[in-house]
Coordinates of C-alpha atoms in Angstrom, one line a residue:
Chain A
M22 CA 0.0 0.0 0.0
A23 CA 1.1 3.5 -0.8
G24 CA 2.3 5.8 2.1
C25 CA 0.3 8.8 3.0
I26 CA 1.3 11.9 5.0
I27 CA -1.8 14.1 5.7
T28 CA -0.8 17.7 6.0
I29 CA -3.4 20.1 7.3
S30 CA -3.4 23.9 6.7
R31 CA -6.2 25.8 8.4
E32 CA -7.9 29.0 9.0
Y33 CA -7.7 30.2 12.6
G34 CA -10.7 28.9 14.6
S35 CA -11.8 26.5 11.9
G36 CA -11.1 23.4 14.1
G37 CA -8.4 22.2 11.8
R38 CA -6.2 21.1 14.7
I39 CA -9.0 19.1 16.4
I40 CA -9.8 17.5 13.0
G41 CA -6.1 16.5 12.6
Q42 CA -6.0 15.1 16.1
A43 CA -9.2 13.0 15.6
L44 CA -7.9 11.7 12.3
A45 CA -4.6 10.6 13.8
E46 CA -6.4 8.9 16.6
Q47 CA -8.8 7.1 14.4
L48 CA -6.2 6.0 11.9
N49 CA -3.8 5.2 14.6
I50 CA -0.9 7.2 13.2
P51 CA 1.3 9.9 14.8
F52 CA 0.0 13.4 15.1
Y53 CA 2.4 16.3 14.9
D54 CA 1.4 19.7 16.2
R55 CA 3.0 20.9 19.5
G56 CA 5.4 18.0 19.4
L57 CA 6.7 19.4 16.1
V58 CA 7.5 22.7 17.9
E59 CA 9.5 20.8 20.5
M60 CA 11.5 19.1 17.8
I61 CA 12.1 22.3 15.9
S62 CA 13.3 23.9 19.1
A63 CA 15.7 21.1 19.7
K64 CA 17.0 21.4 16.2
S65 CA 17.4 25.2 16.0
G66 CA 18.1 26.2 19.6
L67 CA 15.3 28.7 19.4
S68 CA 12.6 28.8 22.1
E69 CA 9.3 27.1 21.6
K70 CA 7.6 30.4 22.2
F71 CA 9.6 32.1 19.4
I72 CA 8.8 29.2 17.0
N73 CA 5.1 29.3 17.9
E74 CA 5.1 33.0 17.1
A75 CA 7.4 33.0 14.1
E76 CA 4.5 33.7 11.8
L77 CA 3.8 36.9 13.7
Y78 CA 7.4 38.0 13.7
R79 CA 8.0 37.3 10.0
E80 CA 7.3 40.9 8.9
E81 CA 9.6 42.3 11.5
A82 CA 12.3 39.9 10.6
I83 CA 12.2 40.9 7.0
K84 CA 12.1 44.6 7.9
Y85 CA 15.3 44.3 9.8
A86 CA 17.0 41.8 7.6
G87 CA 18.8 44.5 5.6
Y88 CA 20.4 45.8 8.8
D89 CA 21.8 42.5 9.7
V90 CA 25.5 43.3 9.8
T91 CA 26.5 39.9 11.2
L92 CA 25.2 38.3 7.9
Q93 CA 23.2 35.8 10.0
M94 CA 19.9 34.6 8.6
P95 CA 16.8 36.3 10.1
L96 CA 15.6 34.1 12.9
T97 CA 12.4 33.2 11.1
H98 CA 14.5 31.8 8.3
V99 CA 16.3 29.6 10.9
V100 CA 12.8 28.4 12.0
F101 CA 11.8 27.6 8.5
H102 CA 14.9 25.6 7.7
A103 CA 14.7 23.7 11.0
E104 CA 11.0 22.9 10.5
S105 CA 11.7 21.7 6.9
E106 CA 14.4 19.3 8.1
V107 CA 12.2 18.0 11.0
I108 CA 9.2 17.5 8.7
Q109 CA 11.2 15.7 6.1
K110 CA 12.6 13.4 8.8
I111 CA 9.1 12.8 10.3
A112 CA 7.7 12.0 6.8
D113 CA 10.5 9.4 6.3
E114 CA 9.2 7.5 9.3
G115 CA 5.8 6.7 7.8
D116 CA 2.1 7.8 7.7
C117 CA 1.2 10.7 10.0
V118 CA -0.8 13.9 10.4
I119 CA 1.1 17.2 10.4
V120 CA -0.7 20.5 11.2
G121 CA 0.6 23.8 9.9
R122 CA 4.2 24.7 9.3
C123 CA 4.0 24.8 5.5
A124 CA 4.3 21.0 5.6
D125 CA 2.6 20.6 2.2
Y126 CA 5.2 22.8 0.6
V127 CA 8.1 21.1 2.4
L128 CA 7.0 17.7 1.2
Q129 CA 6.1 18.8 -2.3
N130 CA 8.7 16.6 -4.0
R131 CA 7.3 13.5 -2.4
K132 CA 4.4 11.7 -3.9
D133 CA 2.8 10.6 -0.6
A134 CA 1.6 13.9 0.8
L135 CA -2.2 14.4 0.9
N136 CA -2.6 18.2 1.4
V137 CA -5.8 19.4 3.1
F138 CA -7.1 22.9 3.9
V139 CA -9.8 23.4 6.6
Y140 CA -11.8 26.6 6.7
A141 CA -15.2 27.8 8.1
S142 CA -17.6 30.7 8.1
I143 CA -16.4 33.6 10.2
E144 CA -19.5 33.2 12.5
N145 CA -18.6 29.6 13.4
R146 CA -15.0 30.5 13.9
I147 CA -15.9 33.4 16.2
E148 CA -18.1 31.0 18.3
R149 CA -15.3 28.4 18.5
V150 CA -12.7 31.0 19.6
K151 CA -15.0 32.5 22.2
K152 CA -15.6 29.0 23.7
L153 CA -11.8 28.5 23.8
Y154 CA -10.7 31.9 25.2
G155 CA -13.9 33.1 27.0
D156 CA -13.7 36.8 27.5
K157 CA -9.9 37.0 27.3
V158 CA -10.0 38.4 23.7
N159 CA -11.7 41.8 23.1
N160 CA -12.4 41.9 19.3
V161 CA -12.5 38.2 18.4
K162 CA -13.2 38.9 14.7
A163 CA -10.1 41.2 14.4
F164 CA -8.1 38.6 16.4
I165 CA -9.0 35.8 13.9
K166 CA -8.4 38.0 10.8
R167 CA -4.9 39.0 12.2
Y168 CA -4.0 35.4 12.7
D169 CA -5.1 34.4 9.2
K170 CA -3.2 37.3 7.7
D171 CA 0.0 36.3 9.5
R172 CA -0.4 32.7 8.4
A173 CA -1.0 33.7 4.8
A174 CA 1.9 36.1 4.8
Y175 CA 4.3 33.4 6.3
Y176 CA 3.0 30.7 3.8
D177 CA 3.1 33.0 0.8
Y178 CA 6.6 34.2 1.7
Y179 CA 8.2 30.8 2.3
T180 CA 6.4 28.8 -0.4
D181 CA 5.6 29.4 -4.1
K182 CA 1.9 28.6 -3.5
K183 CA -0.9 30.7 -2.2
W184 CA -2.4 30.1 1.3
G185 CA -6.2 29.4 1.2
D186 CA -6.2 28.9 -2.6
L187 CA -7.8 25.6 -3.3
R188 CA -5.2 24.8 -6.0
S189 CA -2.6 24.6 -3.3
Y190 CA -4.3 21.5 -1.8
H191 CA -5.9 18.2 -2.8
L192 CA -8.9 18.7 -0.7
S193 CA -10.6 21.7 1.0
V194 CA -13.3 21.1 3.6
N195 CA -15.6 23.6 5.2
S196 CA -15.9 22.6 8.9
D197 CA -19.4 24.2 8.9
M198 CA -20.3 20.7 7.7
G199 CA -19.3 19.5 11.2
I200 CA -16.0 18.4 12.7
D201 CA -17.0 14.7 12.5
S202 CA -18.0 15.0 8.8
C203 CA -14.6 16.6 8.0
V204 CA -12.8 13.7 9.8
E205 CA -14.8 11.1 7.8
I206 CA -14.2 12.9 4.5
I207 CA -10.5 13.2 5.0
K208 CA -10.4 9.6 6.2
T209 CA -12.1 8.5 3.0
A210 CA -9.5 10.4 0.9
Y211 CA -6.7 8.8 3.0
N212 CA -8.1 5.3 2.5
K213 CA -8.5 5.8 -1.3
W214 CA -5.0 7.3 -1.4
K215 CA -3.6 4.2 0.3
D216 CA -5.1 2.0 -2.5
G217 CA -3.1 4.0 -5.0
V218 CA -4.2 7.1 -7.0
Q219 CA -5.9 6.1 -10.2
L220 CA -6.0 8.8 -12.9
I221 CA -8.7 8.3 -15.5
Chain B
M12 CA -33.1 12.3 7.5
A13 CA -32.1 15.7 6.1
G14 CA -32.4 16.4 2.4
C15 CA -29.3 16.9 0.3
I16 CA -28.9 18.4 -3.1
I17 CA -25.4 18.0 -4.4
T18 CA -24.3 20.9 -6.7
I19 CA -21.1 20.5 -8.7
S20 CA -19.1 23.4 -10.2
R21 CA -16.0 22.3 -12.1
E22 CA -13.0 23.3 -14.1
Y23 CA -13.2 22.3 -17.7
G24 CA -11.7 18.9 -18.2
S25 CA -11.5 18.1 -14.5
G26 CA -14.0 15.2 -14.8
G27 CA -16.6 17.0 -12.7
R28 CA -19.5 15.8 -14.9
I29 CA -18.3 12.2 -14.8
I30 CA -18.0 12.4 -11.0
G31 CA -21.5 13.8 -10.7
Q32 CA -22.9 11.1 -12.9
A33 CA -21.2 8.3 -11.0
L34 CA -22.4 9.9 -7.7
A35 CA -26.0 10.0 -8.8
E36 CA -25.8 6.4 -10.1
Q37 CA -24.3 5.1 -6.8
L38 CA -26.7 7.1 -4.6
N39 CA -29.6 6.2 -6.9
I40 CA -30.8 9.8 -7.1
P41 CA -31.5 11.9 -10.3
F42 CA -28.6 13.5 -12.2
Y43 CA -29.2 16.8 -14.0
D44 CA -26.8 18.0 -16.6
R45 CA -28.1 17.8 -20.2
G46 CA -31.6 17.1 -19.0
L47 CA -31.5 20.5 -17.2
V48 CA -30.8 22.2 -20.5
E49 CA -33.8 20.6 -22.1
M50 CA -36.0 21.8 -19.2
I51 CA -34.5 25.4 -19.4
S52 CA -35.2 25.4 -23.1
A53 CA -38.8 24.4 -22.6
K54 CA -39.2 27.1 -19.9
S55 CA -37.5 29.9 -21.8
G56 CA -38.3 29.1 -25.5
L57 CA -34.6 29.4 -26.2
S58 CA -32.7 26.7 -28.1
E59 CA -30.6 24.1 -26.3
K60 CA -27.6 25.3 -28.3
F61 CA -28.0 28.8 -27.1
I62 CA -28.4 27.8 -23.5
N63 CA -25.4 25.5 -23.7
E64 CA -23.3 28.4 -25.0
A65 CA -24.8 31.1 -22.8
E66 CA -21.6 31.4 -20.8
L67 CA -19.7 32.2 -24.0
Y68 CA -22.2 34.8 -25.1
R69 CA -22.4 36.6 -21.8
E70 CA -19.8 39.2 -22.5
E71 CA -21.5 40.0 -25.9
A72 CA -24.9 40.2 -24.2
I73 CA -23.6 42.7 -21.7
K74 CA -21.8 44.8 -24.3
Y75 CA -25.0 45.2 -26.4
A76 CA -27.4 45.5 -23.4
G77 CA -27.1 49.3 -23.4
Y78 CA -28.4 49.4 -27.0
D79 CA -31.4 47.3 -26.3
V80 CA -34.1 49.8 -27.4
T81 CA -36.9 47.3 -27.0
L82 CA -36.1 47.2 -23.2
Q83 CA -36.1 43.4 -23.3
M84 CA -33.7 41.5 -21.0
P85 CA -30.4 40.3 -22.7
L86 CA -31.0 36.7 -23.6
T87 CA -28.4 35.4 -21.2
H88 CA -30.5 37.0 -18.4
V89 CA -33.5 35.1 -19.7
V90 CA -31.4 31.9 -19.5
F91 CA -30.4 32.7 -16.0
H92 CA -33.9 33.3 -14.8
A93 CA -35.2 30.2 -16.5
E94 CA -32.5 28.0 -15.1
S95 CA -33.1 29.5 -11.6
E96 CA -36.7 28.5 -11.7
V97 CA -36.0 25.0 -13.1
I98 CA -33.3 24.4 -10.5
Q99 CA -35.6 25.5 -7.6
K100 CA -38.3 23.2 -8.9
I101 CA -35.9 20.2 -9.2
A102 CA -34.6 20.8 -5.7
D103 CA -38.1 20.8 -4.3
E104 CA -38.5 17.3 -5.7
G105 CA -35.8 15.8 -3.5
D106 CA -32.1 14.7 -3.4
C107 CA -30.3 15.0 -6.7
V108 CA -27.0 15.9 -8.4
I109 CA -26.9 19.1 -10.4
V110 CA -23.8 20.0 -12.5
G111 CA -23.0 23.6 -13.4
R112 CA -25.6 26.4 -14.0
C113 CA -24.7 28.3 -10.7
A114 CA -27.0 25.9 -8.9
D115 CA -25.1 26.5 -5.6
Y116 CA -26.0 30.2 -5.8
V117 CA -29.6 29.6 -7.0
L118 CA -30.1 27.3 -3.9
Q119 CA -28.3 29.5 -1.4
N120 CA -31.3 30.2 0.7
R121 CA -32.0 26.5 1.2
K122 CA -30.2 24.6 3.9
D123 CA -29.9 21.3 2.0
A124 CA -27.4 22.2 -0.8
L125 CA -24.0 20.6 -0.5
N126 CA -21.8 22.7 -2.8
V127 CA -18.8 21.0 -4.4
F128 CA -16.0 22.3 -6.7
V129 CA -14.0 19.9 -8.8
Y130 CA -10.6 20.9 -10.3
A131 CA -7.4 19.3 -11.5
S132 CA -3.9 20.0 -12.6
I133 CA -3.7 21.5 -16.1
E134 CA -1.7 18.5 -17.3
N135 CA -4.4 16.0 -16.4
R136 CA -7.1 18.2 -17.8
I137 CA -5.3 18.5 -21.2
E138 CA -4.9 14.7 -21.2
R139 CA -8.6 14.2 -20.5
V140 CA -9.7 16.7 -23.2
K141 CA -7.4 15.2 -25.7
K142 CA -8.9 11.7 -25.1
L143 CA -12.4 13.2 -25.6
Y144 CA -11.8 15.3 -28.7
G145 CA -8.8 13.6 -30.3
D146 CA -7.1 16.0 -32.7
K147 CA -10.2 18.2 -33.2
V148 CA -8.9 21.0 -31.0
N149 CA -5.6 22.7 -31.9
N150 CA -4.4 24.4 -28.7
V151 CA -6.0 22.3 -26.0
K152 CA -4.5 24.4 -23.1
A153 CA -5.9 27.7 -24.6
F154 CA -9.2 25.9 -25.2
I155 CA -9.5 24.9 -21.6
K156 CA -8.4 28.3 -20.2
R157 CA -11.0 30.0 -22.4
Y158 CA -13.8 27.7 -21.1
D159 CA -12.8 28.4 -17.5
K160 CA -12.6 32.1 -18.1
D161 CA -16.1 32.1 -19.5
R162 CA -17.5 30.0 -16.7
A163 CA -15.8 32.2 -14.1
A164 CA -17.1 35.4 -15.8
Y165 CA -20.7 34.0 -16.0
Y166 CA -20.6 32.8 -12.4
D167 CA -19.1 36.0 -11.0
Y168 CA -21.6 38.1 -12.9
Y169 CA -24.7 36.3 -11.9
T170 CA -23.8 35.5 -8.3
D171 CA -22.2 37.4 -5.4
K172 CA -19.6 34.7 -5.0
K173 CA -16.3 34.0 -6.7
W174 CA -15.9 31.0 -9.0
G175 CA -13.1 28.6 -8.0
D176 CA -12.7 30.3 -4.5
L177 CA -12.9 27.5 -1.9
R178 CA -15.1 29.8 0.3
S179 CA -17.9 29.5 -2.3
Y180 CA -18.2 25.8 -1.6
H181 CA -18.4 23.2 1.2
L182 CA -15.9 20.9 -0.4
S183 CA -13.3 21.2 -3.1
V184 CA -11.7 18.1 -4.6
N185 CA -8.7 17.8 -6.9
S186 CA -9.5 15.0 -9.3
D187 CA -5.8 14.2 -9.6
M188 CA -6.6 12.0 -6.6
G189 CA -8.6 9.9 -9.0
I190 CA -12.3 10.0 -10.2
D191 CA -13.2 7.2 -8.0
S192 CA -11.6 8.8 -4.9
C193 CA -13.6 12.0 -5.6
V194 CA -16.8 10.0 -5.9
E195 CA -16.1 8.3 -2.5
I196 CA -15.2 11.6 -0.8
I197 CA -18.3 13.4 -1.9
K198 CA -20.4 10.3 -1.1
T199 CA -19.0 10.4 2.5
A200 CA -19.9 14.1 2.7
Y201 CA -23.4 13.4 1.4
N202 CA -24.0 10.5 3.9
K203 CA -22.8 12.6 6.9
W204 CA -24.9 15.5 5.7
K205 CA -28.0 13.2 5.6
D206 CA -27.3 12.4 9.3
G207 CA -27.7 16.2 10.0
V208 CA -24.8 18.7 10.3
Q209 CA -23.4 18.9 13.8
L210 CA -21.5 22.1 14.6
I211 CA -19.0 21.7 17.4

């Protein structure tokens, strides 16, 4: 049977991480999300906090890159290189689910990456984020938009694809259909993929 | 169980029509493609040929609309209105698969439309069109691009959504995964939908 690495890119608050976790559990394959951050930290020597927030710092890093008289790479480049190496290594070990971190792009030269994008209506995303953070965030809509903007900027900068453009993925699922529906849909794609892709 | 009308929008040569047909057969529900054109023709009095090519004429119709001293609607508007009525009527009759004709937009106020977009790499689309038309078409790539451009222009003009933007659909499938995979994926979405959408 063919190998299959499921990569999940997602809008903030769309439930993409929960879907990835449920998929990994049901398929009994490893799930890489926060564990990936630990591995990138070990590889790069950068803190987990910095790696988690690298998408937010990207613009700053680029702004100051020209002033870098030590000729070192901007730190976000260090993060990207470290995560690329870690993701390649993980993929070599067999089927798994990887959330975020431009994994679809990093694995683009392999034939076993099934790239998924998860999104949802802004109303359902606001509701999901409110449940998660309670009253800790003031303007939830602006908070979500800012996250998406940073994710898109990071992805578009480090890859030659466009974040949230369906042509960057094999499958795009709107989680307004329900978390469980999305899990079943991606699982079907995975199982068919394992049988080998048949082009007609 | 909840009703479910599957609407399929598709890139030219992506196999969207074949996928729709296989879906309808396997789910044992009606399939509307060419049959829809016959019904729109009966409703509007326009020829099937004109209705089939309405997407290509749209730009012409708009260009000359300002000169229409009889105050009649441009004929493509007549087509759109007739197809809207026919699609509403079909949807009232129960579950089915409808290919093209902005059916997702026409049915946007119903809660039972599962909107799917089918696309594929240009290489696979060229191969599929070549198999279909043999040597009858000179520049297959330009032929495909022209079709997509016309479909996009027609859709974007008559709806308030964007053709080929994943946010216009519940599910987008790349048929490079295989026609059979796409059928299974959409069938999973349909079956989950029938159970009732559960937002978490």
